[in-house]
XYZ file of C-alpha atoms in Angstrom:
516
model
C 72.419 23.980 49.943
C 73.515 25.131 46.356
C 71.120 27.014 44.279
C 71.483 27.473 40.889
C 69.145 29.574 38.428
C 69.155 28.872 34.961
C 67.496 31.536 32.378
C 66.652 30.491 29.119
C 65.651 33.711 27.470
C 64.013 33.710 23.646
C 62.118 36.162 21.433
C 59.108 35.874 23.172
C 59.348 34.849 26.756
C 62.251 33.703 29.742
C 61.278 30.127 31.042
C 63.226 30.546 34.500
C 64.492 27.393 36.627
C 65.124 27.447 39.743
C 67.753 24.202 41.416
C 68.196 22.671 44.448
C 71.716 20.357 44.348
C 70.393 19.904 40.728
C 67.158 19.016 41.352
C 64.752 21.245 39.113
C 62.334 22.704 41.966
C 60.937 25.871 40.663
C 59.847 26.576 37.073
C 58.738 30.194 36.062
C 57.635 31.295 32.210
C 57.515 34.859 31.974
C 55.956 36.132 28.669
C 57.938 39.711 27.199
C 53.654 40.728 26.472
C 52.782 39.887 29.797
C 50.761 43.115 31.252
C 49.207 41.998 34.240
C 51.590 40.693 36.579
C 51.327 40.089 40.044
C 52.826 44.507 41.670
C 51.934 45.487 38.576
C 50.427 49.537 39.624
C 47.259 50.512 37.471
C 45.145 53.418 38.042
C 41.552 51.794 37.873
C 38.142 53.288 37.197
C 35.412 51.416 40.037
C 33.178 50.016 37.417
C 30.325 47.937 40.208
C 29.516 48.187 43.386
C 28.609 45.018 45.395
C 27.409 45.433 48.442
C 26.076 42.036 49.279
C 29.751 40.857 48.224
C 31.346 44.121 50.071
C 33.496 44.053 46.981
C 34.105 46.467 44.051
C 35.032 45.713 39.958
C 37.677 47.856 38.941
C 38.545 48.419 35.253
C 42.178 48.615 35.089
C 42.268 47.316 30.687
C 41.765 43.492 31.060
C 39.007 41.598 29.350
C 37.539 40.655 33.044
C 37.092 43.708 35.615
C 39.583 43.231 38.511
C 38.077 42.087 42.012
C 38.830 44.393 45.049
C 37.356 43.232 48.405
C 37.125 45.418 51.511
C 39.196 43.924 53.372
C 41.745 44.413 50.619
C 41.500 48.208 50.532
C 43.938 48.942 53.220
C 43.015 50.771 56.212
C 44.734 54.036 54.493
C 42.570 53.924 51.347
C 40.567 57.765 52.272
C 44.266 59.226 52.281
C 45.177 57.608 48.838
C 41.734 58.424 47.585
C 42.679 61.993 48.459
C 46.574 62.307 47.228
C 45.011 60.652 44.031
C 42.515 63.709 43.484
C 45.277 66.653 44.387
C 47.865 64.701 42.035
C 45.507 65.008 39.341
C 44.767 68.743 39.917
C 48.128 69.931 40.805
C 50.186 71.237 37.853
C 53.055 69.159 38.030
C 54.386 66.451 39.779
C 56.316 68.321 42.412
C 54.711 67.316 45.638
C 55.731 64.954 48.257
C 54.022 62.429 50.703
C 55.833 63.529 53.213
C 54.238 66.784 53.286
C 50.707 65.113 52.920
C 47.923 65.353 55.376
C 46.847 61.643 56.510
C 42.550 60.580 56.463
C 42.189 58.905 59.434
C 41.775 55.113 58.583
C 38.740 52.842 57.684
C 36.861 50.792 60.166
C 38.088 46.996 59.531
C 33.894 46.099 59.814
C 32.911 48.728 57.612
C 31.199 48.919 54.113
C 32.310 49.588 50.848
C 29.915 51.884 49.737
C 31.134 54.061 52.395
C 34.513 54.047 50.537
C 34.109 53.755 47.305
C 31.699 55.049 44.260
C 31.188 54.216 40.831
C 33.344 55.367 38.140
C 35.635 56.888 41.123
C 39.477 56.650 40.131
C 41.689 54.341 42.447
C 45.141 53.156 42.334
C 45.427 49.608 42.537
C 48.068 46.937 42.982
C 47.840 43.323 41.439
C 47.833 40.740 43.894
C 46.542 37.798 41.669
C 46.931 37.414 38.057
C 44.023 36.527 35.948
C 43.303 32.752 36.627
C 41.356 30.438 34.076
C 38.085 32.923 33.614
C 38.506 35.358 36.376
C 40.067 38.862 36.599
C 43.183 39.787 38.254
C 42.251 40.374 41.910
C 43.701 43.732 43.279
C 44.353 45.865 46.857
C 44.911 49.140 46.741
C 47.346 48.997 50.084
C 50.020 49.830 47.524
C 53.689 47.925 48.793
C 57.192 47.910 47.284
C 59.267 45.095 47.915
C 63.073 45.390 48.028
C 65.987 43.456 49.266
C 66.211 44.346 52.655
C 62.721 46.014 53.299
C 58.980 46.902 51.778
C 57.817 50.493 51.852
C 53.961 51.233 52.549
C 53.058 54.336 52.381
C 50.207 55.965 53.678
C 51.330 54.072 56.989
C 53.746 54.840 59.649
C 53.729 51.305 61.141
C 57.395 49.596 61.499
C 57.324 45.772 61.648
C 59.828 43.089 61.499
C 59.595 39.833 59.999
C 58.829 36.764 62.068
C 61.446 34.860 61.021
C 63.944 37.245 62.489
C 63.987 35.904 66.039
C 66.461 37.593 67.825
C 65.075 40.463 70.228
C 68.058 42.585 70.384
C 68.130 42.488 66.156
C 64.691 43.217 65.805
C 64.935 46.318 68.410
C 68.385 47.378 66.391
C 66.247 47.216 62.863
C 63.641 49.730 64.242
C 65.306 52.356 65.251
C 67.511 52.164 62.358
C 64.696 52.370 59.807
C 62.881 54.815 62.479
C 65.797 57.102 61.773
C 65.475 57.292 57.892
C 62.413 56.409 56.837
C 60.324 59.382 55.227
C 57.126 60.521 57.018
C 53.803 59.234 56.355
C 55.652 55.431 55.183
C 55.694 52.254 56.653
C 57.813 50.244 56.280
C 58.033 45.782 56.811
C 61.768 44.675 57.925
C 62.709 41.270 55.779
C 64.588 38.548 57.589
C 67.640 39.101 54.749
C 67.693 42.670 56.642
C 69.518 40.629 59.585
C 72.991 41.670 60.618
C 72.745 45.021 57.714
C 74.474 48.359 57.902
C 72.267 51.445 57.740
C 73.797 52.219 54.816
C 72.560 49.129 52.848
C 69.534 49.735 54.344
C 69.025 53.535 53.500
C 70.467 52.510 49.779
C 66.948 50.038 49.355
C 64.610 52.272 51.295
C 65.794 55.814 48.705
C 65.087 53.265 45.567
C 61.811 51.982 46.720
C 60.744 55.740 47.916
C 61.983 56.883 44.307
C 59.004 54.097 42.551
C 56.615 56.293 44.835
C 57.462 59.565 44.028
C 57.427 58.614 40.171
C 53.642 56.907 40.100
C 53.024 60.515 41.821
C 54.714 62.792 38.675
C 52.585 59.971 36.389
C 49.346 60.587 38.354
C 49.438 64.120 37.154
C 48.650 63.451 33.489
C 47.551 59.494 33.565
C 43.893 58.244 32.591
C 42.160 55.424 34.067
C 42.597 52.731 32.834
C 46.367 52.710 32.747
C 49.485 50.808 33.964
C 51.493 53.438 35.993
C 54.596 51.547 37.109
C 55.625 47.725 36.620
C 56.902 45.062 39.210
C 60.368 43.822 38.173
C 61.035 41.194 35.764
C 60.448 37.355 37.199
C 63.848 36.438 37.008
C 65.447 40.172 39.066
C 62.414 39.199 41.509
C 63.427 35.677 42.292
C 67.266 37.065 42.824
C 66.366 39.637 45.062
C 64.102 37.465 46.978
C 66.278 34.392 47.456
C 70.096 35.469 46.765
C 72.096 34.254 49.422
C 75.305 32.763 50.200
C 73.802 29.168 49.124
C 73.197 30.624 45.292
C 76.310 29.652 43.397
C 75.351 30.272 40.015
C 73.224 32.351 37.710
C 73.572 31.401 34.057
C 71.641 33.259 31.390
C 71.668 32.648 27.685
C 71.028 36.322 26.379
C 73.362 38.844 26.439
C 70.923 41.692 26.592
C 69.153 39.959 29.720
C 72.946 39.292 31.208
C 73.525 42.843 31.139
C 70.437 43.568 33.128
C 70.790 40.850 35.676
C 74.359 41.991 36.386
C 73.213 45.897 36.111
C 70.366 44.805 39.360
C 73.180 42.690 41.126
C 75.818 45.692 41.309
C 73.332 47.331 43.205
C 71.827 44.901 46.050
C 74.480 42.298 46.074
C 77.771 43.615 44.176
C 80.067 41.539 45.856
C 77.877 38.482 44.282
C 78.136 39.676 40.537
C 81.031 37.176 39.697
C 78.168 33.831 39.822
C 76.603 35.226 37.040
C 77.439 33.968 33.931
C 76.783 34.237 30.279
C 76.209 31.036 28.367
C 77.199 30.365 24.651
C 77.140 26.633 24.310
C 75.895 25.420 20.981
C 73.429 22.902 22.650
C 70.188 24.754 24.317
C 70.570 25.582 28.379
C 68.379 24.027 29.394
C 68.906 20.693 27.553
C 72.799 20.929 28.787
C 72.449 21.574 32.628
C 69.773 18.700 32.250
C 66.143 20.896 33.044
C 64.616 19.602 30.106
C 65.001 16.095 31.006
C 63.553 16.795 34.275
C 60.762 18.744 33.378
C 59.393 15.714 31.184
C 59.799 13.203 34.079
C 58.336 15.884 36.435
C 55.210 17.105 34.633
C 52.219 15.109 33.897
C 49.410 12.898 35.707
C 51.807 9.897 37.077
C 55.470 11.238 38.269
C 57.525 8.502 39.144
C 60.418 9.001 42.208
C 63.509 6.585 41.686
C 62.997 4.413 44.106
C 59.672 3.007 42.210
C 56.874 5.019 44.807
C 55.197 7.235 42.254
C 52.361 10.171 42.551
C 48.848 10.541 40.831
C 48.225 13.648 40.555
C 44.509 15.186 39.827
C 43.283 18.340 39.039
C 39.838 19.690 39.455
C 38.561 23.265 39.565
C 38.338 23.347 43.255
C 40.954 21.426 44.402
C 44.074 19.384 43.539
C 44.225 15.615 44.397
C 47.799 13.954 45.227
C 47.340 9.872 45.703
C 50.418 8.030 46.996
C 51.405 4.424 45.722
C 54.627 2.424 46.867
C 54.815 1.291 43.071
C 57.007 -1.999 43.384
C 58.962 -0.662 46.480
C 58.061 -3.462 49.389
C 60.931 -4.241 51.645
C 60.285 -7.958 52.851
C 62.173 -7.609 55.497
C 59.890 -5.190 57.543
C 56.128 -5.280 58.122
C 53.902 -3.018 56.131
C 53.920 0.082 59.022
C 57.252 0.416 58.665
C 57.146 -0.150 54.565
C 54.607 2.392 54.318
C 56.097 5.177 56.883
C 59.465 5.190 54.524
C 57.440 5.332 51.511
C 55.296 8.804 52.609
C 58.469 10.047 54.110
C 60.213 10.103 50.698
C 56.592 11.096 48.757
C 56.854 13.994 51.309
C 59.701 15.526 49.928
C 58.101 15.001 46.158
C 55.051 16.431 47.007
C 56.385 19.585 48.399
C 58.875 19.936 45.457
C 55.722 19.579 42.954
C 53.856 22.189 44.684
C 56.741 24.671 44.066
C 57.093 23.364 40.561
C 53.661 23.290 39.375
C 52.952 26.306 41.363
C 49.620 24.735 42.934
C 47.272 27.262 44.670
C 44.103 26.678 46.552
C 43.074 23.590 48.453
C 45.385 20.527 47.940
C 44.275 16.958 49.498
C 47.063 13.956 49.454
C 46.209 10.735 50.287
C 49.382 8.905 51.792
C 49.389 5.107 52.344
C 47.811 4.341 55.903
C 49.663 3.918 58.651
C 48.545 3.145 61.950
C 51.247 4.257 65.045
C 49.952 7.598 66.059
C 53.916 8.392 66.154
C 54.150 7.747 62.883
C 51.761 9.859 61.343
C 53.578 12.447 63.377
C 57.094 11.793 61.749
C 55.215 12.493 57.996
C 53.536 15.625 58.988
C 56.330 17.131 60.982
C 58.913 15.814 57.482
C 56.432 17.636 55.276
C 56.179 20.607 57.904
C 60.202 20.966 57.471
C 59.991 20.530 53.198
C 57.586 23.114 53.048
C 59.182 25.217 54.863
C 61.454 25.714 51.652
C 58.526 27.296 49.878
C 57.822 30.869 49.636
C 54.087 30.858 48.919
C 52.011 31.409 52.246
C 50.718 27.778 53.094
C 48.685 26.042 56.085
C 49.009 22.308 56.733
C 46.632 19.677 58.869
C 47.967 17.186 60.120
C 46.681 13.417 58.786
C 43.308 12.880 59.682
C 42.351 9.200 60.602
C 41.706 8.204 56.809
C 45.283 9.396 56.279
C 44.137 12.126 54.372
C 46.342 15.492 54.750
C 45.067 18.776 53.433
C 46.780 21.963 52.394
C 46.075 25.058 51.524
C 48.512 27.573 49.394
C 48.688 30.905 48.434
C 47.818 31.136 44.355
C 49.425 34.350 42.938
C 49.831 32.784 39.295
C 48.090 30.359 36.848
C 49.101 26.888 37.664
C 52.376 26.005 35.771
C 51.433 23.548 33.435
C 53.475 21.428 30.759
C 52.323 18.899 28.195
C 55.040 16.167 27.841
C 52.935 13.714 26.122
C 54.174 14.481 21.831
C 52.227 13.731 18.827
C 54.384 10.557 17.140
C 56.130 12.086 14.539
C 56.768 8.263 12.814
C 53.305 7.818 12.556
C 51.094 11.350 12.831
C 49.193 10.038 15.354
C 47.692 7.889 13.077
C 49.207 4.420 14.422
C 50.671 3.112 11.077
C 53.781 3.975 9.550
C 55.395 3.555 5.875
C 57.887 -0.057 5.834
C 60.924 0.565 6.812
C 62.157 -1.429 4.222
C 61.912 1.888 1.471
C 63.272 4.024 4.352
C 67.140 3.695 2.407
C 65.530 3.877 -1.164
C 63.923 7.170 0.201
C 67.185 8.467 1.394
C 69.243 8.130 -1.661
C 66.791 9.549 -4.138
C 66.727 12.419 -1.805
C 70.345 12.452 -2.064
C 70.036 12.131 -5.916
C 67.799 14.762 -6.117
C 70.111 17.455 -4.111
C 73.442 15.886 -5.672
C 72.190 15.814 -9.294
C 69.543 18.581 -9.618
C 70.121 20.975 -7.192
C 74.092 20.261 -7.330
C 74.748 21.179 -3.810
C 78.373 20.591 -3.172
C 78.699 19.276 0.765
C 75.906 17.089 2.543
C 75.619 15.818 6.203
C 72.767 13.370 6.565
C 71.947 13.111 10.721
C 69.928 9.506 11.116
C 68.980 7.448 14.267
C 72.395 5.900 15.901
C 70.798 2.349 14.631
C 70.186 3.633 11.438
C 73.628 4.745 11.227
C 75.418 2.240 12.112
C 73.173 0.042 9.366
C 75.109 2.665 6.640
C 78.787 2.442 7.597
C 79.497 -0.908 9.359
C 81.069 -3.369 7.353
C 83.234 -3.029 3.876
C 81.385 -1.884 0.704
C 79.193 0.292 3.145
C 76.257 2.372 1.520
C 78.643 5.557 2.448
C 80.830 3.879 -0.162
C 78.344 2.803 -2.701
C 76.655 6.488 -2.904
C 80.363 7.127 -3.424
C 80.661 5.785 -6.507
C 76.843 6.244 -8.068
C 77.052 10.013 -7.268
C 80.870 10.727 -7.182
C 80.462 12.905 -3.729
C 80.854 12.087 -0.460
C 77.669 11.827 1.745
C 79.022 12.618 5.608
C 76.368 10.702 7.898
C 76.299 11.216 11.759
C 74.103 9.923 14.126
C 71.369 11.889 16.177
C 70.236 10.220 19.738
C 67.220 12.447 19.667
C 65.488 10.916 16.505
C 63.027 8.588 15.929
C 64.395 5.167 14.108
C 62.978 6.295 10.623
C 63.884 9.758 11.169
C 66.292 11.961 9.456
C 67.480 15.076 7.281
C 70.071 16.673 5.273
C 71.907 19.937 6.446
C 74.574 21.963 4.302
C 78.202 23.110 4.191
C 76.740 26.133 7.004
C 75.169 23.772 9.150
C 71.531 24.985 7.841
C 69.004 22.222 7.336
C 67.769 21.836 3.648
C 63.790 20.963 3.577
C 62.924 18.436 1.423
């Protein structure tokens, strides 16, 4: 499968989209302000204690106090509670974990008042962003994700990932990381770990140990509430999460962001470096490897799939709706089981691209056309089973239930990704009427008389809608030729697909567009 990621960086965020054989299936918007990402370090203050929750509110500088639940404290929390108070009262940061004495761990039934107390100091580690009106929700079982592995540390547990089945692998991984990991760390084995030398390995494990030992030279002097280290940018995340041999191309439009991007891939993939790629077309990215077009057709209530079936899509605060409709798609040549098994197959596929696109958490319901061959109903759940399994977010699917009703649930890190495509009309203001187009050419040339005559500017282009211009220079005394002769200058009109049919404006020798 080719992957493609294309980066559209501007001034104040990088709108990242993720392809599949051209097809737009992940869309990420990472704002340059954003301070409360999702690994994001902060050394909180406890602000509540909730017993009857078994919860804490930590201030870590957000509006909304974060939410930190027992069960996300990590069974090491006493010995970070305890290298917290002897980084604060050593005298420098000179002191390793490694030489640390471990608190033996928390009961997994216990209570957090027996942990925690108010206005105690705690590092924690974002695990949800803010959402609508909640706070970010936090754990304080601090990990550090790299390419090949993720450190813990307070832990001294090795595990593999499931996906790695291979018994002889997962035994070879062990003792490799057994060998070099640094006391008192744990460490999780990724599945991209398969097949790796010890030295890639030991290169990812020294620069996820070196994030550790610098949030312990910053405990020394920091003050709750403060940010102590950040998570990687979206778009270094997504590459060192997903680059494989399948990724063919990374194009960026910002040279500072290029440099970055290629600075990351030199050191977890520098044999990759050459598919990234610096773009300097005059038309926007994301307009010329086609993303725009597809966010517009993707986003919104109704999305429509080419064959005519189309989605409904609903959103409520505790759950997301999906309804299925065949739209005009009815085969007459088969009966309606078979019509509707082909139509939830291929809704299937949409459905588990829009939950990667929208990035939709919590509890989703879809309501697929019914079918009633038990066999069939196993063919869509085991064809969504498989197009889920291209999604990264944690997920849990039930299979149809007998009102052909299927219901997932998925992990939300991150606000749902949300784009208006419906636009204002810019003919009429929104306010339904617009001005005859019968003064629409009397408006353009005393426009042009006005720039040719009073402000005497020497070169015009006028850009019009492709009917519009073909209205001004088809036939013999064209009105190219006419404003000619009234103004003695020639007036260079081009067409411009994008505008409206009474749209259009002047622009200058430089290319610059002169307000009127």
């Amino acid at each position: 499968m080719n992957k493609e990621l294309i980066i559209n960086s501007t001034s104040g965020e990088a709108e990242i989209a993720l392809l599949e054989e051209k097809l737009l299936v992940e869309l990420n918007k990472e704002k340059s302000n954003n301070e409360f990402s999702v690994g994001d370090i902060y050394l909180g203050r406890v602000k509540k204690i909730m017993p009857g929750l078994n919860a804490a509110f930590v201030d870590v500088g957000f509006g909304k106090d974060a939410f930190l639940h027992y069960l996300d404290l990590g069974p090491q929390v006493n010995s970070l509670m305890k290298f917290i108070k002897f980084a604060q009262s050593a005298t420098s940061g000179q002191f390793s974990i490694e030489d640390f004495r471990m608190e033996e761990d928390i009961q997994k039934t216990g209570k957090i008042t027996q942990v925690l107390k108010p206005n105690q100091q705690i590092l924690v580690q974002i695990a949800k962003e803010p959402i609508s009106t909640k706070g970010p929700r936090v754990s304080s079982e601090l990990s550090f994700a790299g390419r090949y592995i993720v450190l813990i540390p307070f832990s001294d547990k090795i595990s593999v990932s499931q996906k790695l089945k291979s018994v002889e692998e997962r035994n070879r991984l062990k003792r490799l990381i057994a060998s070099i990991k640094p006391k008192n760390c744990g460490v999780i084995i990724r599945t991209v770990a398969e097949n790796k030398m010890v030295a890639d390995l030991d290169q990812d494990l020294r620069s996820l140990y070196k994030k550790w030992e610098i949030i312990s030279q910053k405990l020394v002097s920091a003050k709750a509430p403060q940010r102590i280290i950040s998570e990687m940018d979206r778009s270094s995340a997504i590459i060192r999460d997903m680059l494989n041999e399948s990724f063919n191309s990374i194009v960026v439009n910002d040279s500072v962001l290029h440099e970055e991007i290629k600075h990351y891939m030199q050191k977890i993939a520098p044999d990759r470096v050459n598919i990234l790629k610096l773009y300097s077309g005059k038309v926007p990215i994301f307009e010329s490897f086609g993303v725009d077009k597809q966010i517009k057709n993707s986003f919104g209530k109704i999305v429509t799939i080419k064959s005519g079936t189309y989605l409904i899509i609903e959103h409520t605060e505790a759950l997301h709706v999906i309804d299925i409709n065949s739209g005009h798609r009815v085969n007459s040549e088969q009966n309606q089981e078979t019509n509707a098994l082909e139509v939830n197959l291929e809704a299937a596929a949409e459905v588990a691209r829009q939950l990667r696109l929208r990035d939709m958490g919590g509890i989703i319901v879809i309501d697929f056309i019914d079918m009633n061959l038990g066999q069939n109903r196993r063919k869509l759940y085991d064809k969504l089973k498989e197009e889920m399994k291209k999604d990264r977010a944690k997920h849990s699917i039930l299979p149809p239930s007998k009102f052909g009703l299927v219901q997932i649930t998925r992990q939300r890190v991150r606000p749902e990704m949300s784009v208006h495509i419906l636009e204002k009309c810019p003919t009429c203001d929104g306010t339904g009427e617009i001005r005859p187009s019968v003064l629409l050419i009397d408006d353009i040339e005393n426009n042009i008389s006005f720039l040719v005559r009073e402000q005497n500017e020497p070169y015009l282009t006028l850009f019009v809608h492709p009917y519009t211009h073909a209205f001004l220079t088809k036939g013999l005394f064209t009105f190219k030729w006419k404003w000619y002769r009234k103004f003695k200058r020639w007036i260079r009109i081009k067409p411009q697909s994008s505008y409206h049919f009474l749209e259009y404006h002047f622009f200058n020798k430089n290319g610059d567009e002169i307000k009127m």
